[in-house]
Short mmCIF file of C-alpha atoms and ligand atoms in Angstrom, two decimals:
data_model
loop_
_atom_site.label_atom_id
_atom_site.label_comp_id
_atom_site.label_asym_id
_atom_site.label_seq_id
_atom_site.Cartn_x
_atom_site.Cartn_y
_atom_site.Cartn_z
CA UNK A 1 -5.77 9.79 14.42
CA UNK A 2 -9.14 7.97 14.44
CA UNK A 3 -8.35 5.77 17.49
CA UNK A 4 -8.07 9.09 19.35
CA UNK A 5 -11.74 9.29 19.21
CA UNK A 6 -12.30 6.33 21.06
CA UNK A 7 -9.54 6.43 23.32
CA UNK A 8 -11.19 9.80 24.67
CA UNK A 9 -14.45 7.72 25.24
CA UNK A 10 -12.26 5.03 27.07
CA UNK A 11 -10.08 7.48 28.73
CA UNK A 12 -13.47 8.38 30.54
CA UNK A 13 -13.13 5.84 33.31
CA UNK A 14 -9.26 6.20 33.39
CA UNK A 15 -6.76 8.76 34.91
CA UNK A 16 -4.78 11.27 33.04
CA UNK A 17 -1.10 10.97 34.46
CA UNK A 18 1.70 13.95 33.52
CA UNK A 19 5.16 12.47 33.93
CA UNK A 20 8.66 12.18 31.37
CA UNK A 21 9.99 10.38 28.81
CA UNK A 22 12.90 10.65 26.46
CA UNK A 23 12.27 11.44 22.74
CA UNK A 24 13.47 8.14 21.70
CA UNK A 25 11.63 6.26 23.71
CA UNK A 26 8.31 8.05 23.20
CA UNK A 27 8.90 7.27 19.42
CA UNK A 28 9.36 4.01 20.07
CA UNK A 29 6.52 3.60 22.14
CA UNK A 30 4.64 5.07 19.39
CA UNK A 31 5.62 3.00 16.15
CA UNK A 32 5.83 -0.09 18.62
CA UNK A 33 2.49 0.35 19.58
CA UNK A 34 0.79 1.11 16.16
CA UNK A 35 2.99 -1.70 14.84
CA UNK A 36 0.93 -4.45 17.60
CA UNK A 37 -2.28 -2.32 16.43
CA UNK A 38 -2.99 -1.00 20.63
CA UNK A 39 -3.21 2.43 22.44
CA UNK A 40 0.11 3.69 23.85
CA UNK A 41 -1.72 4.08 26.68
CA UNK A 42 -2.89 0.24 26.88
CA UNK A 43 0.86 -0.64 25.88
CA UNK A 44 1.65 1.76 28.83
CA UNK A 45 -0.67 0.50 31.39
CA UNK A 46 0.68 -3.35 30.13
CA UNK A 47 4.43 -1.86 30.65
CA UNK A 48 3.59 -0.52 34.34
CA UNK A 49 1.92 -3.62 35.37
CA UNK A 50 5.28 -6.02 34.24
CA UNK A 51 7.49 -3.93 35.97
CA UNK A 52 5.34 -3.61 39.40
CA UNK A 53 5.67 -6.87 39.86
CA UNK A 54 9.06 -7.88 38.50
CA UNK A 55 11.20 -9.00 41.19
CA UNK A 56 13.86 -6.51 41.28
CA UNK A 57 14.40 -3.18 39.57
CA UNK A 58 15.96 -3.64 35.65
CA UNK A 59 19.10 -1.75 34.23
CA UNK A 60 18.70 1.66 34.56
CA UNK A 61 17.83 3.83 31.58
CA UNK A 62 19.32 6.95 30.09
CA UNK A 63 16.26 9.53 30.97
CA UNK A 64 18.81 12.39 29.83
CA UNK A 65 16.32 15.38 28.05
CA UNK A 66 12.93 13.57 28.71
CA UNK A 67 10.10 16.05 28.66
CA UNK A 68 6.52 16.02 28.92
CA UNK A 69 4.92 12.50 28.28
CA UNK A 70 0.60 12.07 29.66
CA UNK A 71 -1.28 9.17 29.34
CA UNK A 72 -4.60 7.41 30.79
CA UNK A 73 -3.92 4.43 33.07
CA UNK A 74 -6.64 2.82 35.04
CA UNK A 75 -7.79 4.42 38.34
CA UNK A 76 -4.80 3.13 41.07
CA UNK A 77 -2.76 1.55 38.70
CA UNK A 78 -0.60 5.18 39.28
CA UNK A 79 -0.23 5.19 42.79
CA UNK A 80 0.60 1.28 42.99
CA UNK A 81 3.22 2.59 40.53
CA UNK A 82 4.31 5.34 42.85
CA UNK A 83 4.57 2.72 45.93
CA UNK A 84 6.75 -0.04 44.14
CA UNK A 85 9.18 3.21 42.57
CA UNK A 86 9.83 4.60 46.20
CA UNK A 87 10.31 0.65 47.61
CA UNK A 88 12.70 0.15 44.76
CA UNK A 89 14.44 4.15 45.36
CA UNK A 90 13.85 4.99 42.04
CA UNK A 91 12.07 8.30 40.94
CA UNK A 92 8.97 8.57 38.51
CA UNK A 93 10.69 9.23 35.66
CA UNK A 94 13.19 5.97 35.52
CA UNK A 95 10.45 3.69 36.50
CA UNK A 96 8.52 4.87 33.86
CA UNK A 97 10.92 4.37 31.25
CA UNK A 98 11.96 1.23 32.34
CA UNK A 99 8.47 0.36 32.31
CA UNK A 100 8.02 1.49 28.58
CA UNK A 101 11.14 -0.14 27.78
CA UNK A 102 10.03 -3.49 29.42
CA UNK A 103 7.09 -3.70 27.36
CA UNK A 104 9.03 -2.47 24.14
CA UNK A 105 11.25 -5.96 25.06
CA UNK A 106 8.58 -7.90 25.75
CA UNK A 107 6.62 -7.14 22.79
CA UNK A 108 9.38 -6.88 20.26
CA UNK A 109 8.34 -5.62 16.56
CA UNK A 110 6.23 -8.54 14.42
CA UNK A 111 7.05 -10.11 11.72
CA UNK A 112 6.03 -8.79 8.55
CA UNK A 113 3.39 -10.99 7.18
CA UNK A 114 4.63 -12.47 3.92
CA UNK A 115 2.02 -14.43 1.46
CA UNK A 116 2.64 -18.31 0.71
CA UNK A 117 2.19 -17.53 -3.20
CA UNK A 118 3.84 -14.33 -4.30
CA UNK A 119 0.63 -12.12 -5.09
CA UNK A 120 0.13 -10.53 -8.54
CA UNK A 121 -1.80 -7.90 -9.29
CA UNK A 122 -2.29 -6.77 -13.00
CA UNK A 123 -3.51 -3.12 -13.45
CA UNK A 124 -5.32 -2.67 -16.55
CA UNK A 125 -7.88 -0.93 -18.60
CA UNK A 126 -7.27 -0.60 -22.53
CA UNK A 127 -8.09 3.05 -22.16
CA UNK A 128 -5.21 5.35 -22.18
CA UNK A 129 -4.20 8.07 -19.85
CA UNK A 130 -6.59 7.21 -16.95
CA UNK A 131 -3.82 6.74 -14.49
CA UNK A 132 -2.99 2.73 -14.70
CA UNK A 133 1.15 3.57 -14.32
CA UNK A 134 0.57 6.47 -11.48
CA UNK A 135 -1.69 3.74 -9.62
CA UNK A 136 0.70 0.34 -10.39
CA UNK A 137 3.71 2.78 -8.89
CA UNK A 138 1.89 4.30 -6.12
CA UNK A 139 0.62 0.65 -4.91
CA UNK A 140 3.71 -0.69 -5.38
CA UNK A 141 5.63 2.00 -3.31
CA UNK A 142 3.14 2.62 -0.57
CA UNK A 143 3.32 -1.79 -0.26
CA UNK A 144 7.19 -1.53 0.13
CA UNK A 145 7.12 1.38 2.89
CA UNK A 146 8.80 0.77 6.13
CA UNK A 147 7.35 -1.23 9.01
CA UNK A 148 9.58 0.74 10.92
CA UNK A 149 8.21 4.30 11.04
CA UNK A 150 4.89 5.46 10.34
CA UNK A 151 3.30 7.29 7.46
CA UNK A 152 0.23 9.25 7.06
CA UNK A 153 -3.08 6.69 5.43
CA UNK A 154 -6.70 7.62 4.80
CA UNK A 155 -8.88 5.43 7.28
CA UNK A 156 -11.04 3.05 5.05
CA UNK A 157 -13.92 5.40 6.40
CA UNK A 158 -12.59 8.08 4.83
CA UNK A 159 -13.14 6.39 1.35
CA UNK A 160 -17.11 5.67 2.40
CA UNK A 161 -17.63 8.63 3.33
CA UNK A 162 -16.44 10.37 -0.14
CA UNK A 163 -18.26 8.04 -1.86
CA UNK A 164 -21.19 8.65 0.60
CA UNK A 165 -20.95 12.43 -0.51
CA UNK A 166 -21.03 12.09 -4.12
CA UNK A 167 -24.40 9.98 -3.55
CA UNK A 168 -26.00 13.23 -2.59
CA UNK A 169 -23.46 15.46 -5.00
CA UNK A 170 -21.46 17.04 -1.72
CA UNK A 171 -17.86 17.94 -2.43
CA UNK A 172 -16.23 14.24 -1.48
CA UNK A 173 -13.06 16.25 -0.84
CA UNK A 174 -14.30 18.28 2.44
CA UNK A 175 -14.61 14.74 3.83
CA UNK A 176 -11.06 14.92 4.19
CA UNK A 177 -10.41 16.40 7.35
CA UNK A 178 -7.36 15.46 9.81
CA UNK A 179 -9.48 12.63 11.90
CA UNK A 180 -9.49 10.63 8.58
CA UNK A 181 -5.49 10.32 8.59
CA UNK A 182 -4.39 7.99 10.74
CA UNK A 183 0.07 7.06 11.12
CA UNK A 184 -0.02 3.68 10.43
CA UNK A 185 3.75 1.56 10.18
CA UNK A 186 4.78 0.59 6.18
CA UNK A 187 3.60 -2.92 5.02
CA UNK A 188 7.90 -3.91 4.28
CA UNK A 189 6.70 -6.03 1.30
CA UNK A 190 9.36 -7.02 -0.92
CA UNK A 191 7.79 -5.71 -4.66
CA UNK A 192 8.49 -5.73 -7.76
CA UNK A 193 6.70 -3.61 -10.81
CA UNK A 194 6.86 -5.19 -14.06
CA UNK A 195 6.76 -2.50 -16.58
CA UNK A 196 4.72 -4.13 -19.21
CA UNK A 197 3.54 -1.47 -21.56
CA UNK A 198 6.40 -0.80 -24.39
CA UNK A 199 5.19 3.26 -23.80
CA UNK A 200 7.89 2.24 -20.70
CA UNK A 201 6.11 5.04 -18.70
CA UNK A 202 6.68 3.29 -15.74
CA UNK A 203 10.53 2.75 -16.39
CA UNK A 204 10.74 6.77 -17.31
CA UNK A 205 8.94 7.21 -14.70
CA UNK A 206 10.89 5.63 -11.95
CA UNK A 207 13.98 7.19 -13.48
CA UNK A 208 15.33 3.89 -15.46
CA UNK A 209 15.61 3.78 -19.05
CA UNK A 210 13.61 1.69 -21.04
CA UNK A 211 16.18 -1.90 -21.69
CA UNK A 212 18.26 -1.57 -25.45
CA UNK A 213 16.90 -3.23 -28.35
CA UNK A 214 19.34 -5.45 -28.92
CA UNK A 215 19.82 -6.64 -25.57
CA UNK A 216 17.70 -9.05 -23.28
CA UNK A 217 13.95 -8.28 -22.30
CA UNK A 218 10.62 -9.58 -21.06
CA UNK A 219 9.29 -9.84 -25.07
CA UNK A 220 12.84 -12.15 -25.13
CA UNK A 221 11.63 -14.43 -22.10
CA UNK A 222 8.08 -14.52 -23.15
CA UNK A 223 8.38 -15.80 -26.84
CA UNK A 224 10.91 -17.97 -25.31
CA UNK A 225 14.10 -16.61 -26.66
CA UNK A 226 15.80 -15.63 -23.76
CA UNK A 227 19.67 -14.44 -23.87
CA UNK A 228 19.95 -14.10 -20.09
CA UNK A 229 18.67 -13.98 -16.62
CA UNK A 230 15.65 -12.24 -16.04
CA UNK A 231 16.48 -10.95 -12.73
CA UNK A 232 19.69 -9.33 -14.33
CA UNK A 233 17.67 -6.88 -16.17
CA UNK A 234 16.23 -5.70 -12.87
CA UNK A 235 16.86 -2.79 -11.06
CA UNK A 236 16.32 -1.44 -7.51
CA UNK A 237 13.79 1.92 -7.01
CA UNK A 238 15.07 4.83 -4.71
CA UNK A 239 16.54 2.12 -2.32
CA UNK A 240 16.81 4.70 0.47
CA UNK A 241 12.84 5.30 0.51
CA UNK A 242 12.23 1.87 -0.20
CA UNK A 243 15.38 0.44 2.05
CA UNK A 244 15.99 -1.78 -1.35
CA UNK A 245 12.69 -3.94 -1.35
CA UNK A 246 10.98 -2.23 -4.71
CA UNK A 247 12.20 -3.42 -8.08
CA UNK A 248 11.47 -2.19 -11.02
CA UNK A 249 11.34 -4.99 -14.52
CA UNK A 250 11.74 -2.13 -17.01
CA UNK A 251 10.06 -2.22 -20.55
CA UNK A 252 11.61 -2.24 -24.17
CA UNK A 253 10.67 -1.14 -27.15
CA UNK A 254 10.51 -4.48 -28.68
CA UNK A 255 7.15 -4.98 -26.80
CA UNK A 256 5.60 -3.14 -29.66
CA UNK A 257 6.14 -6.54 -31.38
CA UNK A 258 5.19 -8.39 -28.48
CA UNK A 259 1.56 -9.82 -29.87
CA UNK A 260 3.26 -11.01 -33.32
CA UNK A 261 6.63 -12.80 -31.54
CA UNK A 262 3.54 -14.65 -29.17
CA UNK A 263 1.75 -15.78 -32.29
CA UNK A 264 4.53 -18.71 -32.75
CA UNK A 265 4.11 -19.29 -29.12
CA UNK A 266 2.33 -22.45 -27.55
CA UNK A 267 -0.11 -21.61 -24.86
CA UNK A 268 0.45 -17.65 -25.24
CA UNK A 269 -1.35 -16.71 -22.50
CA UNK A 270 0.96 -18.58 -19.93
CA UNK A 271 4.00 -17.14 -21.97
CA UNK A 272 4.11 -14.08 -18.70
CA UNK A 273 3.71 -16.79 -16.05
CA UNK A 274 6.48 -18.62 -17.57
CA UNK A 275 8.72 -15.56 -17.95
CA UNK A 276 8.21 -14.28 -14.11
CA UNK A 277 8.09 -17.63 -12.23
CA UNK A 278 11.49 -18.01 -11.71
CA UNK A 279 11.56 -14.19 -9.88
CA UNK A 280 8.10 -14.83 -7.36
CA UNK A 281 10.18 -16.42 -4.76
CA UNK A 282 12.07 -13.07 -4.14
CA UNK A 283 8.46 -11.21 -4.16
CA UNK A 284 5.55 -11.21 -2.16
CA UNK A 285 4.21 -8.87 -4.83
CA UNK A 286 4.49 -8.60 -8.35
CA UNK A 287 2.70 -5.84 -9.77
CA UNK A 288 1.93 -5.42 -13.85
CA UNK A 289 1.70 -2.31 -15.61
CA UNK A 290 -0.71 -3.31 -18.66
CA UNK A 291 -0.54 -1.40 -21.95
CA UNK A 292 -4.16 0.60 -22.81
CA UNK A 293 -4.88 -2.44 -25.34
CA UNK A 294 -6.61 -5.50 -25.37
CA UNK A 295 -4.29 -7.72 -27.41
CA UNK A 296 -2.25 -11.08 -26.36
CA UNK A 297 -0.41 -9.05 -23.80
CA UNK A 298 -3.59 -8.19 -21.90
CA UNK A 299 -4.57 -12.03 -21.88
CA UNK A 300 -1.10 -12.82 -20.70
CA UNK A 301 -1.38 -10.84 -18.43
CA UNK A 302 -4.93 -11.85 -16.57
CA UNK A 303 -4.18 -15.35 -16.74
CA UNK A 304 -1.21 -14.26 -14.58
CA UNK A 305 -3.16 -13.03 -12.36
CA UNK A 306 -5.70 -16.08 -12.07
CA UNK A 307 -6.19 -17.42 -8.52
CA UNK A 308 -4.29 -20.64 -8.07
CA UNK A 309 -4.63 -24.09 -6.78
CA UNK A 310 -4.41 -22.96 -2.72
CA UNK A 311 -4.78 -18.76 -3.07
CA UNK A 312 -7.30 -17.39 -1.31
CA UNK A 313 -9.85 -15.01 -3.13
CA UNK A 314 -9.20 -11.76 -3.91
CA UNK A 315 -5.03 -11.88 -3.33
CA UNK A 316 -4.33 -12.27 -7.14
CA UNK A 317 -6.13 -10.16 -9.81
CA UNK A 318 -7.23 -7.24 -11.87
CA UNK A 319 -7.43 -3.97 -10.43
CA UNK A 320 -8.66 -1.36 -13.04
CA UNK A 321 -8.08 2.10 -13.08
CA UNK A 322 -10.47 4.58 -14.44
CA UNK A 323 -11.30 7.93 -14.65
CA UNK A 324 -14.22 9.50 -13.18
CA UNK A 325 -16.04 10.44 -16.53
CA UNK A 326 -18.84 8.93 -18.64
CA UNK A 327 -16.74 8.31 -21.15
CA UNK A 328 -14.89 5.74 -19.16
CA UNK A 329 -17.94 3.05 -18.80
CA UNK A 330 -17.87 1.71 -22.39
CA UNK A 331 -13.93 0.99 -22.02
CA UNK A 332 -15.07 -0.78 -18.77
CA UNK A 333 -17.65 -2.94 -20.17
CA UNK A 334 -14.96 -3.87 -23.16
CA UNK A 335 -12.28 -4.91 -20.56
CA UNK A 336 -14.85 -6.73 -18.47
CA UNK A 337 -16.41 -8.90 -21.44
CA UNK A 338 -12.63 -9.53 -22.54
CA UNK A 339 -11.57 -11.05 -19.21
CA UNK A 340 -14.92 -13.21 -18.76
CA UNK A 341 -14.32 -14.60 -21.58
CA UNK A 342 -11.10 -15.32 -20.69
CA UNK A 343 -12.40 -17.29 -17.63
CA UNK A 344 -14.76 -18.98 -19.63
CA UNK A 345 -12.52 -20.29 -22.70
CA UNK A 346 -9.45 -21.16 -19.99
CA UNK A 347 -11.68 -22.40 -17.13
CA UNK A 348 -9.82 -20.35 -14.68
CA UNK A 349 -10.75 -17.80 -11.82
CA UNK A 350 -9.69 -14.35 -12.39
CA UNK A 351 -10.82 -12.53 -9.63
CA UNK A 352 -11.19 -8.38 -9.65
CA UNK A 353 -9.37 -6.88 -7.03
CA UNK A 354 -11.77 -3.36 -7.53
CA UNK A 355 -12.34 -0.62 -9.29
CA UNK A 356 -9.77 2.76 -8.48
CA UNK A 357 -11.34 5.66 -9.49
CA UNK A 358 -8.39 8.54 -10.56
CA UNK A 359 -8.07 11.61 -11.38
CA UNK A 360 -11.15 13.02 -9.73
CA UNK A 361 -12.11 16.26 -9.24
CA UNK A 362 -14.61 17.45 -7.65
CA UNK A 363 -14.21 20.82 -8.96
CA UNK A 364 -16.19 19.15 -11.90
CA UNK A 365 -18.98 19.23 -9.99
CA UNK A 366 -22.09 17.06 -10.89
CA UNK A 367 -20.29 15.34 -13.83
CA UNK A 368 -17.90 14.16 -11.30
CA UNK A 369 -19.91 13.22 -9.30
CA UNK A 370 -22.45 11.53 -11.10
CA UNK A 371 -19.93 9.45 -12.33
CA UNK A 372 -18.24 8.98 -9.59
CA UNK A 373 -21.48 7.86 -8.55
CA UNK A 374 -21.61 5.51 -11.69
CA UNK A 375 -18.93 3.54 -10.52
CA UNK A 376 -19.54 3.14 -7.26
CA UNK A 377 -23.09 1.96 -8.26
CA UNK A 378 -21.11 -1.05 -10.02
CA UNK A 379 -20.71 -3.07 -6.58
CA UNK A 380 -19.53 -5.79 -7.88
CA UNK A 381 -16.48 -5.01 -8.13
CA UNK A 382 -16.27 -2.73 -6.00
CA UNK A 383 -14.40 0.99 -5.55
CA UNK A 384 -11.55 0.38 -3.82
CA UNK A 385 -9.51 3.51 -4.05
CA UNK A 386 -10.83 7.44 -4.65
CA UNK A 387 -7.78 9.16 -5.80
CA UNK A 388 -7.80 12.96 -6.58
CA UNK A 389 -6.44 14.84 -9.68
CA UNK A 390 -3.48 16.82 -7.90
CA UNK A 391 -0.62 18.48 -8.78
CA UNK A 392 2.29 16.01 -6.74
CA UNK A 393 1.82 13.78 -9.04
CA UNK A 394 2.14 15.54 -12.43
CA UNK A 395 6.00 16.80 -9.88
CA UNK A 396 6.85 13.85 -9.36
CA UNK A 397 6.84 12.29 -12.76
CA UNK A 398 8.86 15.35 -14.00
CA UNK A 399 11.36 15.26 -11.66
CA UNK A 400 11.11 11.02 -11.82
CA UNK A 401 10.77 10.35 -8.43
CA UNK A 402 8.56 7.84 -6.60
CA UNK A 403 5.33 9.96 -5.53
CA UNK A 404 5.39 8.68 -2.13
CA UNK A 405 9.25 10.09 -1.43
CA UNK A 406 8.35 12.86 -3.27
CA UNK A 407 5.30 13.93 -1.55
CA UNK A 408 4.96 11.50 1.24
CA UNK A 409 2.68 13.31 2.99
CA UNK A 410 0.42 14.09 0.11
CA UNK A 411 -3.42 13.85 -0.20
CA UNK A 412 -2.28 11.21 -3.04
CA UNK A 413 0.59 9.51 -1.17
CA UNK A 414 -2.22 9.43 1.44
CA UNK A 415 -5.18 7.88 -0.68
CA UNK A 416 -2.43 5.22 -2.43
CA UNK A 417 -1.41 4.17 1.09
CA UNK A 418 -5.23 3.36 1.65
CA UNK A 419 -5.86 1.43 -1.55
CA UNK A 420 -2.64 -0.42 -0.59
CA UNK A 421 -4.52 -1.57 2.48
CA UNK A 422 -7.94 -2.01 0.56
CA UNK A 423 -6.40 -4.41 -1.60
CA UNK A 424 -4.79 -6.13 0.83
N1 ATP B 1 -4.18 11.34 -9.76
C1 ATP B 1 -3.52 12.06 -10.68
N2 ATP B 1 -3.40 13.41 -10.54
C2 ATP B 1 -2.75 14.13 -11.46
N3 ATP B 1 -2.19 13.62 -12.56
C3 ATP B 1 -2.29 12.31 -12.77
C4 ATP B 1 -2.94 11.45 -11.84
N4 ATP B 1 -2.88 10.19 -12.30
C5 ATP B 1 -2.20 10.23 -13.45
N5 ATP B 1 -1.86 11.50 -13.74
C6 ATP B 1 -1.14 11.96 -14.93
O1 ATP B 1 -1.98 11.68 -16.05
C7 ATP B 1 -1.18 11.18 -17.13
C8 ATP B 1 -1.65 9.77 -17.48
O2 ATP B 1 -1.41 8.93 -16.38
P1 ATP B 1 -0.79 7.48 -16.56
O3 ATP B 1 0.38 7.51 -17.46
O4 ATP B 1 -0.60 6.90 -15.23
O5 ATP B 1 -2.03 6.77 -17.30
P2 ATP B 1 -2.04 5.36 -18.03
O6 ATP B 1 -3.40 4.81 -17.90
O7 ATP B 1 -0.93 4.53 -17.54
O8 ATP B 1 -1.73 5.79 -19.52
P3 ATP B 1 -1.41 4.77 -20.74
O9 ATP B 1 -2.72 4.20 -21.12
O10 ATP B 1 -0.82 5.64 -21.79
O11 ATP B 1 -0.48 3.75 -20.22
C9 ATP B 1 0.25 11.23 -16.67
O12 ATP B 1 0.81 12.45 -17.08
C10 ATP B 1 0.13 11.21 -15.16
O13 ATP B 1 1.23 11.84 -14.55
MG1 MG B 2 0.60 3.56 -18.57
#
């Protein structure tokens, strides 16, 4: 953990104290603590001080099978500890976890921060096979993890210093050592991935099956033909990983068709916004999954993703995916041109939320990168997410799994977990 860095500088002018805990409780302490964003040990310290001067001694806790718990506490803070345990005629060990367990009640897990307007994020770039479904999943899924326990990210630092390394053609991957990773708890988001490419990667993916021709769909809804609910066509993702908050919109075929059924259409590019407004109240993020073209789909989609009357900057957007080769600039500049002019002709803000750079390798060497390089050279927007071309994620499309409960502890489960954040 990064913080463990500076707690060792802080620790300097505090005392290391050996006592007990119970496994639960430790655990507790732990996620409780990363959950309010503090040290155990200032949680610790806060948990001591409550109970020294409480007025009489709390319920008494089960301390069955504690073992070896140290922390750093402020010079004297332990022996004022000591005094008030033998006043009250309780030993170390209970005060201590009545201590912990005073500040676990007094500082009881926060509320998962929900946005007023359900944010949508459109991943995009009309090139094929550069990673825009792995990405739109592995956002999705690291968004919906649970606030509850923790999972490994890649501190934002971690990202700098990669693309620090590739400046001066280092290997960004021996930046990755185990200081980078730091346990953070899940963001709980409620989300929802719109499988918008009639490929229906995503759906195949995620181990649905693409919706029956004849049936229902998103084309239905857009072109304003719909034989159903929406929501009815939705289904839940690996609801034990996900504790039932990601949703998958799965594709259908008839999307091939989906530019000619918009041509009858009045004010096409609002035809998406139309179809998913009546699901954003049950999201706080809807992600899209754009087909590698630039036709009326990929219009519908960015004006989605326009910043509305009241959004703040950079919560609704385009995030594009690309691969970390020359080849990858030209489709860049195409996509680019294609959504400024949609801000121009429409009058509307479309803002990007960065640039995610997949599939590197640095094996490559200097065409990695230098183009690596290229992108990061962009600024504006700017890289947002580094991740590598690895093997768990070729696994866990074959076996359809989400990535991060296939691999959660993955360098990729890792790196989406940080782009989650980036974008956030
Ligand atoms: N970081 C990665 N490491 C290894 N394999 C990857 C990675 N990202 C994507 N892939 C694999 O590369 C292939 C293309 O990825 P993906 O389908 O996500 O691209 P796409 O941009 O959505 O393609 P399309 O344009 O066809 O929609 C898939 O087989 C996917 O499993
Ligand atoms: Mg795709």
């Amino acid at each position: 953990m990064v913080s463990s860095m500076s707690s060792s500088a802080a620790s300097s002018d505090r005392e290391k104290v050996v006592s007990k805990l119970p496994g639960w409780l430790r655990q507790n302490l732990k996620i409780r603590a990363a959950q309010h964003g503090i040290e155990i040990q200032a949680a610790v310290e806060q948990g001591i001080t409550d109970w020294c001067s409480l007025a009489s001694t709390p319920a008494p806790i089960d301390t069955a099978g504690a073992d070896s718990f140290s922390t750093f506490l402020p010079p004297g803070q332990w022996d004022e500890f000591r005094q008030a345990a033998t006043d009250r005629g309780v030993s170390l060990i209970q005060g201590l976890a009545q201590s912990v367990q005073l500040w676990l009640d007094t500082n009881p897990t926060p509320e998962i921060e929900r946005p007023a307007i359900t944010r949508r994020i459109v991943v995009c770039n009309q090139k094929g096979g550069v990673g825009k479904t792995a990405i739109t999943a592995g956002l999705g899924e690291a968004l919906a993890e649970d606030p509850n326990s923790l999972h490994p990210v890649r501190v934002a630092k971690a990202l700098t210093k990669a693309l620090r390394a590739s400046e001066t053609h280092d290997d960004p991957e021996t930046g990755t050592d185990p200081l980078d990773i730091e346990n953070l708890p899940g963001p709980g988001l409620r989300v929802l991935l719109v499988d918008f490419d009639p490929q229906s990667h995503l759906t195949s993916q995620l181990g649905g099956s693409p919706l029956p021709m004849n049936g229902d769909s998103l084309t239905n809804h857009m072109a304003g033909d719909p034989k159903g609910a929406l929501r009815d066509l939705i289904i839940v993702v690996d609801s034990e990983a996900f504790d039932g908050r990601l949703h998958l919109l799965p594709a259908c075929h008839d999307a091939f068709l989906l530019d000619v059924r918009l041509s009858a259409v009045r004010a096409r590019e609002a035809a998406l916004e139309r179809a998913l407004a009546p699901l954003e109240s049950e999201y706080d993020v809807i992600i899209v999954d754009c087909p590698p073209s630039l036709g009326l789909s990929m219009d519908a989609a960015a004006y989605y993703a326009r910043r509305r009357d009241g959004e703040r900057p950079g919560q609704s957007g385009a995030l594009i995916v690309v691969q970390a080769e020359d080849s990858s600039a030209d489709a860049y500049e195409l996509l680019t041109t294609q959504i400024d002019d949609l801000r121009g002709d429409l009058q509307v803000d479309i803002d990007y939320l960065g640039i995610v750079v997949n599939l590197y390798d640095s094996r490559r060497g200097y065409i990695a990168t230098s183009s690596l390089q290229g992108w990061v050279d962009i600024k504006d927007p700017k890289v947002v997410g580094l991740i590598g071309d690895l093997k768990e994620q070729k696994e866990a499309v074959r076996v359809k799994k989400p990535l991060l409960s296939y691999a959660p502890k993955s360098q990729q489960a890792v790196g989406m977990r940080a782009l989650a954040r980036e974008v956030s």
